[in-house]
PDB file of C-alpha atoms in Angstrom:
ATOM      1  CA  UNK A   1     167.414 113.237  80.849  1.00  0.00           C
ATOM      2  CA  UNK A   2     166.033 116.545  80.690  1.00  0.00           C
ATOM      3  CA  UNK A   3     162.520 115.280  80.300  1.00  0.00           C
ATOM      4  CA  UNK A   4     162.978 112.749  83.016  1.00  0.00           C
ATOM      5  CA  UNK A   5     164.338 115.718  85.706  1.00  0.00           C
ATOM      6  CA  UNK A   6     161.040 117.918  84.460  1.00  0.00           C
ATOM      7  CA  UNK A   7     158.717 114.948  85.043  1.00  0.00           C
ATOM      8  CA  UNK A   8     159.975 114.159  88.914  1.00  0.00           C
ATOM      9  CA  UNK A   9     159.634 117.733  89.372  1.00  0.00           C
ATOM     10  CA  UNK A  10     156.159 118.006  88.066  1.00  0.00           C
ATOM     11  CA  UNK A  11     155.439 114.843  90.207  1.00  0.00           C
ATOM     12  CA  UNK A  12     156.100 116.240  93.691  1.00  0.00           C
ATOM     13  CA  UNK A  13     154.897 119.652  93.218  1.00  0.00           C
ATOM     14  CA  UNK A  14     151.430 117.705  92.569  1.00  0.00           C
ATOM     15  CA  UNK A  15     152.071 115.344  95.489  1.00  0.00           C
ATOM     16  CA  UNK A  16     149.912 117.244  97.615  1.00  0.00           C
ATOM     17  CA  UNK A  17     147.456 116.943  95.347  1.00  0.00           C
ATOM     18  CA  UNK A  18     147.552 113.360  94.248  1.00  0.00           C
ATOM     19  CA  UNK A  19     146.566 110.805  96.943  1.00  0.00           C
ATOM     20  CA  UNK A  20     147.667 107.683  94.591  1.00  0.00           C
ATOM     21  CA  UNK A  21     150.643 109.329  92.139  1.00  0.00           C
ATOM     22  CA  UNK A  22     151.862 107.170  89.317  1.00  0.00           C
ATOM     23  CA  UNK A  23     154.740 105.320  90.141  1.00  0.00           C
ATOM     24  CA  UNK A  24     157.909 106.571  87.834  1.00  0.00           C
ATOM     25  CA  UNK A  25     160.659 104.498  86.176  1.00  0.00           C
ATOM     26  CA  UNK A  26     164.249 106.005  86.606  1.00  0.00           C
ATOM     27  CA  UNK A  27     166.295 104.412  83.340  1.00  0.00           C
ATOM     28  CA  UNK A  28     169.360 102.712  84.502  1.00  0.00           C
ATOM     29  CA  UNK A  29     173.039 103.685  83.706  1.00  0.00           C
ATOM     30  CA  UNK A  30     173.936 102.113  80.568  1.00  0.00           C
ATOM     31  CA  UNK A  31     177.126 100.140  81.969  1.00  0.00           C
ATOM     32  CA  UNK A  32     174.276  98.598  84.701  1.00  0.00           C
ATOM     33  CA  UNK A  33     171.054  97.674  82.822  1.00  0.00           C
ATOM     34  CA  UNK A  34     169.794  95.316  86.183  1.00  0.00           C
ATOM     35  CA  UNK A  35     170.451  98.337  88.346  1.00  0.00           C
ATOM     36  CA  UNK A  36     166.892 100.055  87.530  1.00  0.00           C
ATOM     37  CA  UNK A  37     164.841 101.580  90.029  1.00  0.00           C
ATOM     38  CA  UNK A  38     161.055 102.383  90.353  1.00  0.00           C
ATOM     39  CA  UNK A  39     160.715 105.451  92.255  1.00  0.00           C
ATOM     40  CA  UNK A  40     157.523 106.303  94.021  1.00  0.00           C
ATOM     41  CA  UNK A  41     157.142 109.536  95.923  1.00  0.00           C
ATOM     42  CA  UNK A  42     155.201 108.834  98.959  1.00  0.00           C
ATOM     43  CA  UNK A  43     152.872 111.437  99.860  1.00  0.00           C
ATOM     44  CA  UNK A  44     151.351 111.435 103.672  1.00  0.00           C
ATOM     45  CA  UNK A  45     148.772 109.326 104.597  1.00  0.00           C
ATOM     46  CA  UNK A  46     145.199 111.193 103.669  1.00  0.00           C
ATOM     47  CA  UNK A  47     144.229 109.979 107.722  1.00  0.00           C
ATOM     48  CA  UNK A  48     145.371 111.220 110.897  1.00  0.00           C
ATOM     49  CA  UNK A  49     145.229 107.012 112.550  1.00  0.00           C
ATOM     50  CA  UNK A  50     148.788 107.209 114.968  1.00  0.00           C
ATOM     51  CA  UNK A  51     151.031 104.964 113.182  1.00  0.00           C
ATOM     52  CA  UNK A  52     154.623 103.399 114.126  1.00  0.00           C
ATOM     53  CA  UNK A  53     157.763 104.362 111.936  1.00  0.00           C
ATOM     54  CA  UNK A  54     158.476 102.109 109.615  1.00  0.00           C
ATOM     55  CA  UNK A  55     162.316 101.383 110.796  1.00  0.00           C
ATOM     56  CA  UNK A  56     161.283  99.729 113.013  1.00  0.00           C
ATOM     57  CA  UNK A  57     158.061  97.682 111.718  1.00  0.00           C
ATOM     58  CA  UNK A  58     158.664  97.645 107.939  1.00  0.00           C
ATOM     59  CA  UNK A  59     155.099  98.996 106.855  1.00  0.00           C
ATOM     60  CA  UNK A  60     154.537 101.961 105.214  1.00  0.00           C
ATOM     61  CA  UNK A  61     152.038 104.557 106.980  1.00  0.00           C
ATOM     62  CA  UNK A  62     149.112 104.119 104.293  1.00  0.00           C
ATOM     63  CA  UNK A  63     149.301 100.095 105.129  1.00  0.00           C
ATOM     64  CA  UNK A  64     148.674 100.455 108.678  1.00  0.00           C
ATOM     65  CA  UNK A  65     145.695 103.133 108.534  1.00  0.00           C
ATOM     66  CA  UNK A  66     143.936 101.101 105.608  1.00  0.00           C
ATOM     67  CA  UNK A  67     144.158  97.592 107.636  1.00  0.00           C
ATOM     68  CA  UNK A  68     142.171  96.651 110.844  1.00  0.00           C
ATOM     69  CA  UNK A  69     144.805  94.603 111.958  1.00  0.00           C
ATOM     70  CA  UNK A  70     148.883  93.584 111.839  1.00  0.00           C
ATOM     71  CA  UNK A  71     150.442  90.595 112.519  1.00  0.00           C
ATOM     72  CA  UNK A  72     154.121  90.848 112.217  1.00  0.00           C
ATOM     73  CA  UNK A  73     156.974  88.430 112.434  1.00  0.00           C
ATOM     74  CA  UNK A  74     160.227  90.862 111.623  1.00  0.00           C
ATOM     75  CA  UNK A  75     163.977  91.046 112.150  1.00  0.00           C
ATOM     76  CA  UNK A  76     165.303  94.369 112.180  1.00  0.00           C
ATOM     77  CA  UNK A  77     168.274  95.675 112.085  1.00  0.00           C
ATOM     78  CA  UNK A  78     169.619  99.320 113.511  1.00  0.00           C
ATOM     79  CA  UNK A  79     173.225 100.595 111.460  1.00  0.00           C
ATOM     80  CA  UNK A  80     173.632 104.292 112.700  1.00  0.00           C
ATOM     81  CA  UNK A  81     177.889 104.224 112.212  1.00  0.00           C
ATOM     82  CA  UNK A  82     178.539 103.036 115.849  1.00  0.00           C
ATOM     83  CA  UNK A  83     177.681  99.207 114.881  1.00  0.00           C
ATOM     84  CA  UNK A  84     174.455  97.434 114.064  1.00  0.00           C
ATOM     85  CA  UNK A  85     171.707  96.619 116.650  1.00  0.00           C
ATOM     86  CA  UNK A  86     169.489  93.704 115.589  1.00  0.00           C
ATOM     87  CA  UNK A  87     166.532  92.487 117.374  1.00  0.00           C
ATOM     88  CA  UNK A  88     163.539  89.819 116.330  1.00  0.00           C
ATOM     89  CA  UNK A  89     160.056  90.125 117.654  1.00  0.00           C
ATOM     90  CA  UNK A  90     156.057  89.092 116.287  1.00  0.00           C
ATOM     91  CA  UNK A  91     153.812  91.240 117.230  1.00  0.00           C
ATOM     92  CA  UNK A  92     149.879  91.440 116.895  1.00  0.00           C
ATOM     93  CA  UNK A  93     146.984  93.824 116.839  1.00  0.00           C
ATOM     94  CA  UNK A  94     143.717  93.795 115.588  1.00  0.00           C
ATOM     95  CA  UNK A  95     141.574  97.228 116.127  1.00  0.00           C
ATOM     96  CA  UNK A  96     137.692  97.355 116.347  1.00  0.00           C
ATOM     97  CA  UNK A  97     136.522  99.730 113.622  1.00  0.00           C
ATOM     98  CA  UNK A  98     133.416  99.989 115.092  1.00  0.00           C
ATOM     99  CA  UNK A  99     135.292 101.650 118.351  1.00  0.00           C
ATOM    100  CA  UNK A 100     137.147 104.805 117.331  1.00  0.00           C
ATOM    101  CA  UNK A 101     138.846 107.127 119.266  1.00  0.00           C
ATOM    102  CA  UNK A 102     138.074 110.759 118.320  1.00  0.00           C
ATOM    103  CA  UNK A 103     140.034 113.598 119.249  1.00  0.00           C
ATOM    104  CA  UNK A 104     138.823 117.034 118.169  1.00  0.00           C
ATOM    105  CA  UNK A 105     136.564 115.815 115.802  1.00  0.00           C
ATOM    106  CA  UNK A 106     139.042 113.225 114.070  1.00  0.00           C
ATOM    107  CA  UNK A 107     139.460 109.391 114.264  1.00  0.00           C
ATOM    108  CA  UNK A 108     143.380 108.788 115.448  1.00  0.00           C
ATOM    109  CA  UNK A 109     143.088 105.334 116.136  1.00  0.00           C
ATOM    110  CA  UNK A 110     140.521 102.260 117.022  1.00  0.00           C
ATOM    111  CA  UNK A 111     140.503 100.071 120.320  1.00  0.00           C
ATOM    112  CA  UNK A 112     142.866  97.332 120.228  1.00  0.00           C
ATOM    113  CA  UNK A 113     140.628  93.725 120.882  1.00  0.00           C
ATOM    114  CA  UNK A 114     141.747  91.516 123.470  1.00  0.00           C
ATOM    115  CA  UNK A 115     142.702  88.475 121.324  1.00  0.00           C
ATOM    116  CA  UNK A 116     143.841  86.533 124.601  1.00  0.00           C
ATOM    117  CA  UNK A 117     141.102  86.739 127.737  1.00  0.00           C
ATOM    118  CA  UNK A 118     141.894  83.802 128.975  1.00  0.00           C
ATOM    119  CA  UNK A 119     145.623  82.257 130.219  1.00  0.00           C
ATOM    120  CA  UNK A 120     143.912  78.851 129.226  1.00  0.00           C
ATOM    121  CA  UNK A 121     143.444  79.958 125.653  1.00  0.00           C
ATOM    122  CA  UNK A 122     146.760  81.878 124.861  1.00  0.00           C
ATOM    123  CA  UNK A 123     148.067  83.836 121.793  1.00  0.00           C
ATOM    124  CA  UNK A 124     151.015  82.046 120.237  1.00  0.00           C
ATOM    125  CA  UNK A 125     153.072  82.371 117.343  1.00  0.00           C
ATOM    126  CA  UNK A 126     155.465  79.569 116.300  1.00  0.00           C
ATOM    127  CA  UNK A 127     154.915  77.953 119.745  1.00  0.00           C
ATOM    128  CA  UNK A 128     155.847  80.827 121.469  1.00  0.00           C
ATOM    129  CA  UNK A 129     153.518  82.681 123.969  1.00  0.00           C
ATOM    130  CA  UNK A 130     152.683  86.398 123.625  1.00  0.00           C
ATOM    131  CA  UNK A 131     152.586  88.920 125.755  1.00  0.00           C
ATOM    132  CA  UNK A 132     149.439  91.583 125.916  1.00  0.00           C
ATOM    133  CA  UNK A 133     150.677  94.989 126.739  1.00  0.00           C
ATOM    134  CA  UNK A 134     148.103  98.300 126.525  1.00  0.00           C
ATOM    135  CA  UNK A 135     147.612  99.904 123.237  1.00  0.00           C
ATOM    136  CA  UNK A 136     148.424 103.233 123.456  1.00  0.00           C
ATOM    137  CA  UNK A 137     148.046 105.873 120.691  1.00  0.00           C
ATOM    138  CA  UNK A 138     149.892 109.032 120.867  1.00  0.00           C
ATOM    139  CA  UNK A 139     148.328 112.418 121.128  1.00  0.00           C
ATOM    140  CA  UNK A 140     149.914 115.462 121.087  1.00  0.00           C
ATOM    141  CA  UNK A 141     152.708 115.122 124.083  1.00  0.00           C
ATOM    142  CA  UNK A 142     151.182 112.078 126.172  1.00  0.00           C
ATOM    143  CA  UNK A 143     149.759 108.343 125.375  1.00  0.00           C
ATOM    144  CA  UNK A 144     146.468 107.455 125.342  1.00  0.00           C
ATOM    145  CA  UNK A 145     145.744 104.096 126.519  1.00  0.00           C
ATOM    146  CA  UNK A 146     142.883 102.232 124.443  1.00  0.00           C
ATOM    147  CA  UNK A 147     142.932  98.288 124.667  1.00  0.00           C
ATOM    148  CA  UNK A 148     145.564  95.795 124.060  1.00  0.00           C
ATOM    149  CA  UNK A 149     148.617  94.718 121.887  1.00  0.00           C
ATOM    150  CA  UNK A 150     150.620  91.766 122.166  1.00  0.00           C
ATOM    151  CA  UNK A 151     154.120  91.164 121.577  1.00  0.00           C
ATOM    152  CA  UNK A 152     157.168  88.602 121.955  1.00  0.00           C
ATOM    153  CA  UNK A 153     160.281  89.262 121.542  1.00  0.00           C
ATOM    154  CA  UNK A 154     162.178  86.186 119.529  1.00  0.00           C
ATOM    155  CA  UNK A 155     166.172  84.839 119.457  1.00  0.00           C
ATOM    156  CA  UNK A 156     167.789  86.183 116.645  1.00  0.00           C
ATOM    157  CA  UNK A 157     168.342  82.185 115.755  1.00  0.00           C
ATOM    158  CA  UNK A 158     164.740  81.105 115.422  1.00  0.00           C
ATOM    159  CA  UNK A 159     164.167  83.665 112.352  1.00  0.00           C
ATOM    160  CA  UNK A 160     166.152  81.948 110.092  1.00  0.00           C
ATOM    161  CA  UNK A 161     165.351  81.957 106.863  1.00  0.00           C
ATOM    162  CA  UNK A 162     162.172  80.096 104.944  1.00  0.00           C
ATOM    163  CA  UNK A 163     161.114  79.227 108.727  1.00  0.00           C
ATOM    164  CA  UNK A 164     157.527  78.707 108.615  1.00  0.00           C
ATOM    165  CA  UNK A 165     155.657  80.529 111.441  1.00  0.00           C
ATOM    166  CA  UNK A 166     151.988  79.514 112.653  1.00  0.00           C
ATOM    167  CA  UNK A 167     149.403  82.127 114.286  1.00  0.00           C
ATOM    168  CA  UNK A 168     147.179  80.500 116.494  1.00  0.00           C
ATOM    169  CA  UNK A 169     144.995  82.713 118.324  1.00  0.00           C
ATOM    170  CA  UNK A 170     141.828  81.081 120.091  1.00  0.00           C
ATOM    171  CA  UNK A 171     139.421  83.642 118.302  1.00  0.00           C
ATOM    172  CA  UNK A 172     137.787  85.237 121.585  1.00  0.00           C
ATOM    173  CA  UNK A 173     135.721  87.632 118.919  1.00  0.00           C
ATOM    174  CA  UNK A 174     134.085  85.928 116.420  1.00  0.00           C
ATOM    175  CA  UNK A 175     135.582  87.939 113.056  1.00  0.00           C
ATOM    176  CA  UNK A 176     138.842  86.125 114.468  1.00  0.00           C
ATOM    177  CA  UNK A 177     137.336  82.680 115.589  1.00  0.00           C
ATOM    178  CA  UNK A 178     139.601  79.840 114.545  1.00  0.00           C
ATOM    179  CA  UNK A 179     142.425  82.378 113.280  1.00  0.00           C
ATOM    180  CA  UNK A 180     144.906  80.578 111.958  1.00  0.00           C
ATOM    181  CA  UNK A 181     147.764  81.437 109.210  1.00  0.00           C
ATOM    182  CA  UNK A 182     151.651  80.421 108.168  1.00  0.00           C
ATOM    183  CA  UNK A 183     154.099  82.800 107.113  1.00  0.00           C
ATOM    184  CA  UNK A 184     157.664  81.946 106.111  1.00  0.00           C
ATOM    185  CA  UNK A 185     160.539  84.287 107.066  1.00  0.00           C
ATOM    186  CA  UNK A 186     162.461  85.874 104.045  1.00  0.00           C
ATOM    187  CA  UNK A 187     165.922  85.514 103.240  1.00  0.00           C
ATOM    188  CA  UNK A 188     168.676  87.461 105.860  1.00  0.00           C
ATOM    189  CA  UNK A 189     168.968  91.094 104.387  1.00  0.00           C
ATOM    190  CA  UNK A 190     172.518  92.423 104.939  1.00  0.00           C
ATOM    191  CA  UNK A 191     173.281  96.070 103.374  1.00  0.00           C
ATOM    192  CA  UNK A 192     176.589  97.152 102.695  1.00  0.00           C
ATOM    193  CA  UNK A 193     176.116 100.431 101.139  1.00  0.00           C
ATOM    194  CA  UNK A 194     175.238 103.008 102.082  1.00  0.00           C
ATOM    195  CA  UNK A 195     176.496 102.112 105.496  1.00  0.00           C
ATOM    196  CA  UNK A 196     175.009 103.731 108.986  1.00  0.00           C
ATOM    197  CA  UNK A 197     177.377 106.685 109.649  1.00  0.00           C
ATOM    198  CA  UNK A 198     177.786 107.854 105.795  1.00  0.00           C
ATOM    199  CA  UNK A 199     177.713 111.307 105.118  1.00  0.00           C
ATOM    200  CA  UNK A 200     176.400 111.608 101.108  1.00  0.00           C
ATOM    201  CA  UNK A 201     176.164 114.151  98.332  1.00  0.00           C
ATOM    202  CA  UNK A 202     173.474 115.175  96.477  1.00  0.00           C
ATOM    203  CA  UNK A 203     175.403 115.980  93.532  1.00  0.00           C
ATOM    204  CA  UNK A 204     176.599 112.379  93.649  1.00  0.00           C
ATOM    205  CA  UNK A 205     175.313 108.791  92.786  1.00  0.00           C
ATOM    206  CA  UNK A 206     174.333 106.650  95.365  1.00  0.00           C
ATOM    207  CA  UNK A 207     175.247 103.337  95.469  1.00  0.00           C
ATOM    208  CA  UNK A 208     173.083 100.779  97.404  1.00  0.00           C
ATOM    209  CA  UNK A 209     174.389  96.899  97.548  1.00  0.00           C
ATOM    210  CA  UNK A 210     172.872  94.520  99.744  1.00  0.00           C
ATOM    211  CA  UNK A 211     172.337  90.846 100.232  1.00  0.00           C
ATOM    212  CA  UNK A 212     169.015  88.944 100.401  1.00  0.00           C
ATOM    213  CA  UNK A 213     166.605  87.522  97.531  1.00  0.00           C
ATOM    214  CA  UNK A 214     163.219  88.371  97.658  1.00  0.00           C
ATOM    215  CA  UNK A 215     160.701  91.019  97.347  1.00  0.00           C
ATOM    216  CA  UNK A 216     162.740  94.379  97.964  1.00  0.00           C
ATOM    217  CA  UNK A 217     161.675  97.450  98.961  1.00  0.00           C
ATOM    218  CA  UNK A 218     163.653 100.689  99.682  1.00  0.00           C
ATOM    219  CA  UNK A 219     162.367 103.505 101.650  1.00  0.00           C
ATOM    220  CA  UNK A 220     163.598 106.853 101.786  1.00  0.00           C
ATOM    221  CA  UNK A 221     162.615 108.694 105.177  1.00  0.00           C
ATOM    222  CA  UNK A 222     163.255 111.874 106.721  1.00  0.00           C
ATOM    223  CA  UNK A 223     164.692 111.157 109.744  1.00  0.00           C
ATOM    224  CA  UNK A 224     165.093 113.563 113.487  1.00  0.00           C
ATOM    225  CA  UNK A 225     168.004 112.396 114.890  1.00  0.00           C
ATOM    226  CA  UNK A 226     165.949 114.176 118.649  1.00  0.00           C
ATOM    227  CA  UNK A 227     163.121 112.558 118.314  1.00  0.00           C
ATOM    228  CA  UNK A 228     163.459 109.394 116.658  1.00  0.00           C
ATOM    229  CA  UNK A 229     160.703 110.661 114.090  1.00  0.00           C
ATOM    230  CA  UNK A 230     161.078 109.465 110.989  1.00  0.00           C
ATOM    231  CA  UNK A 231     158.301 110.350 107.795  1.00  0.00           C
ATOM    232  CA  UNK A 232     159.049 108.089 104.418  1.00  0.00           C
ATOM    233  CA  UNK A 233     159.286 110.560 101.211  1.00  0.00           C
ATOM    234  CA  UNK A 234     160.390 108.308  98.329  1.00  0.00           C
ATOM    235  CA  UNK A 235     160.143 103.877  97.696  1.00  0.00           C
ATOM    236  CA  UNK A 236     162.452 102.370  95.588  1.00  0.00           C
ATOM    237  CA  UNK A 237     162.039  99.070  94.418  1.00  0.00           C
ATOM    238  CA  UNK A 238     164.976  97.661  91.964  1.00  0.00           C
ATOM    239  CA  UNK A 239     163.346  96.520  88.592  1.00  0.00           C
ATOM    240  CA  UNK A 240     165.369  92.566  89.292  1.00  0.00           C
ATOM    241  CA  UNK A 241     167.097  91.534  93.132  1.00  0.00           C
ATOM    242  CA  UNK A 242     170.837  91.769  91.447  1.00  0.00           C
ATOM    243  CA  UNK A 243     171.681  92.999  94.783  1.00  0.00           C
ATOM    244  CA  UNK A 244     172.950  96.269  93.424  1.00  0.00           C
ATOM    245  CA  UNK A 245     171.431  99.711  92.494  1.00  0.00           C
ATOM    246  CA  UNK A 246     172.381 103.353  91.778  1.00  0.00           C
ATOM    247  CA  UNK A 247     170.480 106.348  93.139  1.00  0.00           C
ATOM    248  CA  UNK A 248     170.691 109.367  90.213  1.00  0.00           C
ATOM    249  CA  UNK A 249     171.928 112.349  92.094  1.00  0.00           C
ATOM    250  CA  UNK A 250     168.813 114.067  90.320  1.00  0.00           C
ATOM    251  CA  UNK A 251     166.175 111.951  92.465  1.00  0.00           C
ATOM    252  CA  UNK A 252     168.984 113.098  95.038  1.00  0.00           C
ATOM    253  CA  UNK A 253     168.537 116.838  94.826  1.00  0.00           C
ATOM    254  CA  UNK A 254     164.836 116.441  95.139  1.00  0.00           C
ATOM    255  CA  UNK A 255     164.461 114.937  98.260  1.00  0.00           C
ATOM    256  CA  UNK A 256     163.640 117.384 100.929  1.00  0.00           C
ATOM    257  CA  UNK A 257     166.594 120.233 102.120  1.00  0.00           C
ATOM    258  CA  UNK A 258     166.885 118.207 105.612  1.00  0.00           C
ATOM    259  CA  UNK A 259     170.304 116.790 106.633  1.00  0.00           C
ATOM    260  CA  UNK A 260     169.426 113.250 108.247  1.00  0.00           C
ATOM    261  CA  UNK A 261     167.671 110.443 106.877  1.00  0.00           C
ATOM    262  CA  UNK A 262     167.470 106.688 107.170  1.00  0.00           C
ATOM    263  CA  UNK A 263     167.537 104.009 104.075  1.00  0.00           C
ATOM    264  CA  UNK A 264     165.650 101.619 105.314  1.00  0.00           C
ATOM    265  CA  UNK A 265     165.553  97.833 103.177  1.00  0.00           C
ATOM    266  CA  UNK A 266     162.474  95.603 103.724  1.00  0.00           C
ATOM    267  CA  UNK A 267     162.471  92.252 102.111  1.00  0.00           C
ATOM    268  CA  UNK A 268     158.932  90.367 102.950  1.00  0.00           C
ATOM    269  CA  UNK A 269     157.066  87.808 102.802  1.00  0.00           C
ATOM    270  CA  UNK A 270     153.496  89.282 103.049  1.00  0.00           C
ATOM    271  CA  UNK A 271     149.457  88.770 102.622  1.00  0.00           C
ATOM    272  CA  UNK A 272     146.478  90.201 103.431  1.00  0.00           C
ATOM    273  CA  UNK A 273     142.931  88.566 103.513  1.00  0.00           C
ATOM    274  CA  UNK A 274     139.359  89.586 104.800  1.00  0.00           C
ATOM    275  CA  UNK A 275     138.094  87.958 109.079  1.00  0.00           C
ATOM    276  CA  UNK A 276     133.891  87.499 108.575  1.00  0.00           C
ATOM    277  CA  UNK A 277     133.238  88.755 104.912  1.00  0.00           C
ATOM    278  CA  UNK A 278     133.575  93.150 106.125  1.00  0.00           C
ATOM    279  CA  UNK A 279     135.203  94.726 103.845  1.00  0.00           C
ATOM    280  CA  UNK A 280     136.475  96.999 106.952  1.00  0.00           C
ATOM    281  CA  UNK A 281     138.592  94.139 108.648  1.00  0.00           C
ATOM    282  CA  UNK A 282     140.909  93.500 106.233  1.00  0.00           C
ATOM    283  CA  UNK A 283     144.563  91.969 108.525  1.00  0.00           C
ATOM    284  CA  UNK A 284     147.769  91.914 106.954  1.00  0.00           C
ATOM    285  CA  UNK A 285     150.045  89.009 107.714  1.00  0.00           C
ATOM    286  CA  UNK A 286     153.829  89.910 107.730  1.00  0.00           C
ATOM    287  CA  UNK A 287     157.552  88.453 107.880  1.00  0.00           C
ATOM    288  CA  UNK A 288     160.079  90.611 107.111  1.00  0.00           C
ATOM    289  CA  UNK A 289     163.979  91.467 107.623  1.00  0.00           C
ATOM    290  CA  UNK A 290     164.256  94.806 108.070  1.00  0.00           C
ATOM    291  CA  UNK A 291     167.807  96.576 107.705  1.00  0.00           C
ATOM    292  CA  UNK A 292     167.953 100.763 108.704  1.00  0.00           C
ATOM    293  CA  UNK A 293     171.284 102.664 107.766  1.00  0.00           C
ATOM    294  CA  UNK A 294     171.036 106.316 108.856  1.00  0.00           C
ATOM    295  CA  UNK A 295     172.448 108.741 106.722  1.00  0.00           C
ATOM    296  CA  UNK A 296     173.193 112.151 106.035  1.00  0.00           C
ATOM    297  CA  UNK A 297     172.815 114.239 103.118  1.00  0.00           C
ATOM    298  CA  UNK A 298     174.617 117.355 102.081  1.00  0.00           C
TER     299      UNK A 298
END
C-alpha cells in the first residue's frame, strides 16, 4: 500500500508536466474484488478553447477542444441536498476551424456554422425541431458572440432508455452535406451514494452505489459553490458495472485542499467519426445520463 500511496503522489506532482499521464489501477478491498477503480488524474486541457462544465454536458474539457463539433442528446440530473433537478435536452454545434477567434494572441474558440439557414430545411433530432441561439464564448467578464448553436430542450419521457435518436441536418456546408447519424440513449443512471448534501472525510472510504448498466465514468471536480465553476481533477471508471465502488481515503487526501466538489456519473453511449476526409473536423456524437451530487470534503 505503501508503494501504491508513493506512486499517486509521484503522479500528480508530474501532472503538470505530463499532458497524457498513465492511467493507474487502485487494487480493490479484498472483501469487494468487483469494486476496482481506474483512477486517472486529469490534468488541464494544454488549450485555452472556452469550454462548458461537464455537469452539465458530460464531456470532459480535452474532448471538446480536440473535436470540431458536438452533438449531444443527454439527461442530466442536479442532487445538491435540497432534491434533484433533472432536465433532457440535444444540443448541436459544429465550429469552423478555419475561423478562429484570437484574443491576445491565443485561439479561445472557432465560429459556430449555421447548420440551419433556411426554415424550409430545419435541424431536427428525433423529429423534433431545434432551436439556433448565438454562440457565445466567454472572455474574461463578458460573452463574445461568434455564430450559432442550436438546442431543444426534450420531456424527460422521450429519453427513455435504448431510444434510438436520428440527426438530420440538411448539410448547408458541404463537410456536413447529407449528415445523418443514430444514437441510442443509455440506461437511467440513478446514484444513491454519495448523495447531494453529504459532507465526507478524507480520512474515510467513500462509498459510491448507483444504478444503470453501461459504460461508466466518474468524475471528480472541484466545484465553486459562487460561481458555478467547476474544473474535473480525477476519472474513475469501475474495472466491471456491479453498481458499487469504494473510494480509498488515500486517493481522498490527494485531491486538492478545497471544501466543495461535485461527483458527477456519466453513462454514454458515444462515437466519433471524420465530415469530408480533414483530419481537423472530427464530431463526436453523444447520449448520455448524466447524474451530479455535490459534495463536501473535510
Amino acid at each position: 500500500m505503501k508503494k501504491l500511496v508513493i506512486l499517486i503522489c509521484l503522479l500528480f506532482v508530474c501532472l503538470g508536466g505530463c499532458q497524457k499521464p498513465s492511467p493507474l489501477t487502485v487494487e480493490p478491498a479484498v472483501e469487494s474484488p468487483a469494486g476496482s477503480l481506474l483512477v486517472t488524474p486529469l490534468p488541464s486541457a494544454d488549450t485555452n478553447i472556452t469550454v462548458d462544465s461537464i455537469d452539465s454536458i458530460g464531456v470532459l474539457p480535452t474532448d471538446q477542444a480536440g473535436y470540431s463539433g458536438l452533438f449531444l442528446v443527454n439527461t442530466v440530473k442536479y442532487d445538491n441536498g435540497h432534491g434533484v433537478l433533472a432536465l433532457a435536452y440535444a444540443s448541436a454545434y459544429f465550429g469552423d476551424r478555419n475561423r478562429p477567434l484570437v484574443v491576445n494572441g491565443k485561439v479561445v474558440g472557432y465560429y459556430g456554422i449555421d447548420l440551419m439557414p433556411s426554415a424550409l430545411a430545419p435541424l431536427k433530432i428525433g423529429g423534433n425541431l431545434m432551436i439556433r441561439y448565438p454562440y457565445k464564448i466567454h472572455i474574461g467578464g463578458r460573452d463574445t458572440t461568434f455564430g450559432y448553436m442550436y438546442r431543444a430542450s426534450l420531456p424527460l419521457a422521450s429519453l427513455k432508455p435504448t431510444t434510438l435518436f436520428d440527426w438530420d441536418d440538411p448539410g448547408p456546408d458541404p463537410r456536413l452535406s447529407g449528415f445523418k447519424d443514430s444514437i441510442q440513449t443509455p440506461e437511467d443512471l440513478i446514484v444513491q451514494a454519495p448523495a447531494g448534501g453529504s459532507v465526507l472525510s478524507r480520512s474515510k472510504q467513500v462509498d459510491l452505489r448507483w444504478t444503470g448498466r453501461g459504460n461508466l465514468i466518474i468524475v471528480i471536480s472541484t466545484y465553486n459553490p459562487l460561481t458555478g465553476r467547476t474544473k474535473p481533477v480525477l476519472q474513475l471508471q469501475p474495472a466491471v458495472n456491479t453498481g458499487n465502488a469504494v473510494i480509498d481515503p488515500h486517493v481522498l487526501q490527494l485531491l486538492p485542499q478545497v471544501r466543495n466538489f461535485v461527483f458527477t456519473f456519466i453513462i454514454a453511449n458515444r462515437f466519433d467519426r471524420l465530415l469530408g476526409g480533414m483530419p481537423k473536423d472530427r464530431i463526436l456524437v453523444q447520449a448520455a445520463s448524466v447524474h451530479n451530487s455535490y459534495v463536501q470534503l473535510q
